[in-house]
PDB file of C-alpha atoms in Angstrom:
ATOM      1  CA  UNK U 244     -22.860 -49.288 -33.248  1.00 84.00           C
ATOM      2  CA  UNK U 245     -20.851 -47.061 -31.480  1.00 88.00           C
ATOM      3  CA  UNK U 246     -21.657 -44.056 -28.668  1.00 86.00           C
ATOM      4  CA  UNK U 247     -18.934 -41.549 -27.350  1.00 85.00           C
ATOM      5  CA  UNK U 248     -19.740 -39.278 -24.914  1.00 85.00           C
ATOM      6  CA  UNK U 249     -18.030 -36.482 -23.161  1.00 85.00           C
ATOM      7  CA  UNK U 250     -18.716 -35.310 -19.866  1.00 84.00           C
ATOM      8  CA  UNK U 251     -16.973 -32.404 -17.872  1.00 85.00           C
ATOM      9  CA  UNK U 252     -16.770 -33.024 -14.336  1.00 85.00           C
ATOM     10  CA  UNK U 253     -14.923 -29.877 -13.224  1.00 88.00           C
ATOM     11  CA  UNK U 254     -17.741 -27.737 -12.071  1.00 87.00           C
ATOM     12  CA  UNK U 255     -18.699 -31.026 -10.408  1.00 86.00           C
ATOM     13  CA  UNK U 256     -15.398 -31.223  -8.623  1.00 85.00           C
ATOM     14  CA  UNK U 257     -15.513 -27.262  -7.759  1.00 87.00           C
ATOM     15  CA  UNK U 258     -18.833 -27.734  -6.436  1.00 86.00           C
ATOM     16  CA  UNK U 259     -17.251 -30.526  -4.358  1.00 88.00           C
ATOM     17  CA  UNK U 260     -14.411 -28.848  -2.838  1.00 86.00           C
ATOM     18  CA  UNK U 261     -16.555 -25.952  -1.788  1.00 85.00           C
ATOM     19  CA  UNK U 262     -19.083 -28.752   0.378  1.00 85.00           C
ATOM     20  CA  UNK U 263     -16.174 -30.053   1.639  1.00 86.00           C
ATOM     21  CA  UNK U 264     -14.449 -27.047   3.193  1.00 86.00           C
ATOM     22  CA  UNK U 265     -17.562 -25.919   4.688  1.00 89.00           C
ATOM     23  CA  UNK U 266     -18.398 -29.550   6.438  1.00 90.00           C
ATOM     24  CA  UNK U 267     -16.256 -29.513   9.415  1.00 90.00           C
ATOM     25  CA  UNK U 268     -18.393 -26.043  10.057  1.00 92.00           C
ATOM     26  CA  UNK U 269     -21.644 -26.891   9.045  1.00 92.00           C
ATOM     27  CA  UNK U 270     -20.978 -30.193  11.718  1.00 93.00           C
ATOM     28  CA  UNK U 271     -19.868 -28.051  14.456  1.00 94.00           C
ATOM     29  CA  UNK U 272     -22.977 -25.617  14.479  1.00 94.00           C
ATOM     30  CA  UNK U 273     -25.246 -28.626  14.205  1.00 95.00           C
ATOM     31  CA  UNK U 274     -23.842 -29.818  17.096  1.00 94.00           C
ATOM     32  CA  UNK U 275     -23.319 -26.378  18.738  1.00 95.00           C
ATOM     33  CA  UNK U 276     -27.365 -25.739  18.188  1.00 96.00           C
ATOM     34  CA  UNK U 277     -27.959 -29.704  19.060  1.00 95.00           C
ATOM     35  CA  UNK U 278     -26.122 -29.074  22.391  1.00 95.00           C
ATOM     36  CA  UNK U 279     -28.049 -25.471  23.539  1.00 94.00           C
ATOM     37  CA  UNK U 280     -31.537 -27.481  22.583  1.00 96.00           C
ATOM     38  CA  UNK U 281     -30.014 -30.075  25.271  1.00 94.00           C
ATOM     39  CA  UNK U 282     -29.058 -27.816  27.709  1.00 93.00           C
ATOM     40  CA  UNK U 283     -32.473 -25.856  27.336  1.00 93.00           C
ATOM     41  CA  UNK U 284     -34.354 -29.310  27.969  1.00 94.00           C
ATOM     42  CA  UNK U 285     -32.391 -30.470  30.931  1.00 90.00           C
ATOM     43  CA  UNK U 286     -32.833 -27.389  32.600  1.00 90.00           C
ATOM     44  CA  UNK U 287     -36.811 -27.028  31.938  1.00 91.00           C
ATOM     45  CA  UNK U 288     -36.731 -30.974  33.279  1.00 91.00           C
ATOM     46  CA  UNK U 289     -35.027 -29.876  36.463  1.00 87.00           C
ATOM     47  CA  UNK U 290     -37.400 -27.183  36.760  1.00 88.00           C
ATOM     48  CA  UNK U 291     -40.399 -29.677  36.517  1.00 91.00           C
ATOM     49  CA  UNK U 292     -38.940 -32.681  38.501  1.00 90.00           C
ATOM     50  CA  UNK U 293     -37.889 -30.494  41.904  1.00 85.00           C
ATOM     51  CA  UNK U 294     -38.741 -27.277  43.983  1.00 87.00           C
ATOM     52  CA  UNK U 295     -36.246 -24.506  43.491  1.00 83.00           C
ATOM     53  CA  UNK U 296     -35.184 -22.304  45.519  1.00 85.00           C
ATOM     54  CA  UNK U 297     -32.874 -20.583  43.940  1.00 83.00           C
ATOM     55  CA  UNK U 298     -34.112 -21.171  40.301  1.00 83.00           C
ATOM     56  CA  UNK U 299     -31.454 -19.072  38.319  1.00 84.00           C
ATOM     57  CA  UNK U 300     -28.502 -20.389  40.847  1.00 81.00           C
ATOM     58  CA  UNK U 301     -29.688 -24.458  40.421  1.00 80.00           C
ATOM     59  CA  UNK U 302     -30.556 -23.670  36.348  1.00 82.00           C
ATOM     60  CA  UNK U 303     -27.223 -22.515  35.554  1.00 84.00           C
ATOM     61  CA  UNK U 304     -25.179 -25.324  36.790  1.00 86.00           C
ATOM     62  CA  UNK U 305     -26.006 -27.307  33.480  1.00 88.00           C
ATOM     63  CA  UNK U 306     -23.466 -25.551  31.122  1.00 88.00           C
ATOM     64  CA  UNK U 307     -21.707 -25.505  28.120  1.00 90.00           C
ATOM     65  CA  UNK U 308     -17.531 -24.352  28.947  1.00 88.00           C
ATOM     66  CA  UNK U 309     -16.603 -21.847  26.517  1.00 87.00           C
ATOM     67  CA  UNK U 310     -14.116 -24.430  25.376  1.00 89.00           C
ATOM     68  CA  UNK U 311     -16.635 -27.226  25.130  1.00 90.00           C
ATOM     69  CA  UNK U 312     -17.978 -25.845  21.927  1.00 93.00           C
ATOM     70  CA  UNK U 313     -17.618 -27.399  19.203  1.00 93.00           C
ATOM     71  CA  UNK U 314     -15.450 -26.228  16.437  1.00 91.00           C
ATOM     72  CA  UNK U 315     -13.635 -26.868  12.805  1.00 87.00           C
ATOM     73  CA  UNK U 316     -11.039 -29.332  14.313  1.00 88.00           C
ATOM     74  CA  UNK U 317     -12.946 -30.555  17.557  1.00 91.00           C
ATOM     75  CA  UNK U 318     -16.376 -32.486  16.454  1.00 91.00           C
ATOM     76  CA  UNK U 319     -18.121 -32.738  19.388  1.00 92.00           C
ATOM     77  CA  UNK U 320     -19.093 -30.872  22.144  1.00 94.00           C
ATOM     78  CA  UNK U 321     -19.126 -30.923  26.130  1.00 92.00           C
ATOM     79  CA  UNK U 322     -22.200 -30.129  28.455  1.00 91.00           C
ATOM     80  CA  UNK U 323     -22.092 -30.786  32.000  1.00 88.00           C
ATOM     81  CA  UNK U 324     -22.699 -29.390  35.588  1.00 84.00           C
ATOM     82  CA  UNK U 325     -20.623 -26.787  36.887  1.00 82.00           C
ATOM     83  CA  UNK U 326     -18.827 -28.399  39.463  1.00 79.00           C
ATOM     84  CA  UNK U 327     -18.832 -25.217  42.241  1.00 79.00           C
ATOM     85  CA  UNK U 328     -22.603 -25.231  41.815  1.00 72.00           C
ATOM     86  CA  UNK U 329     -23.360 -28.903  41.901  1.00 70.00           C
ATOM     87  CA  UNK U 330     -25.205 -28.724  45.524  1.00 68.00           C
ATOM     88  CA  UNK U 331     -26.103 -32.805  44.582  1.00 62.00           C
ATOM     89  CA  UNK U 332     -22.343 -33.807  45.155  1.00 63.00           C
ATOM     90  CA  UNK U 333     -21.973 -32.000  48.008  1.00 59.00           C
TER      91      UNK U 333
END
């Protein structure tokens, strides 16, 4: 006994393509949101852990650069302190 079967994958491979080219974006503003929920979170535990004077100034020092976004191209993203407001290092 014998079975032929014919399948066609091109809506399959369309459907592919189109995942594809949006993955590189769909990765950055995962990490994009992943980062802002980090940055949110570090500043609420810096609120709890000391006294602040100067709540906005000392909050704002945990930052996301404009260019430390992440983006189609550049997969990962940089938070840090701002480095004129870090009043630890100085």
């Amino acid at each position: 006994m014998r079975i032929a079967a014919a399948v066609d994958t091109r809506p399959a491979l369309r459907l592919t393509g189109a995942v594809l080219r949006q993955f590189d974006y769909a990765v950055a503003r995962a990490l994009n949101l992943t980062a802002t929920d980090f940055q949110t979170a570090e500043r609420q535990r810096i609120e709890a852990r000391f006294t602040l004077r100067r709540r906005d100034f000392v909050l704002r020092t945990v930052k996301i650069e404009r260019a430390g976004f992440a983006r189609r191209g550049k997969l990962y993203v940089d938070v840090g302190i701002d480095p004129r407001r870090d009043i630890l290092a100085k």
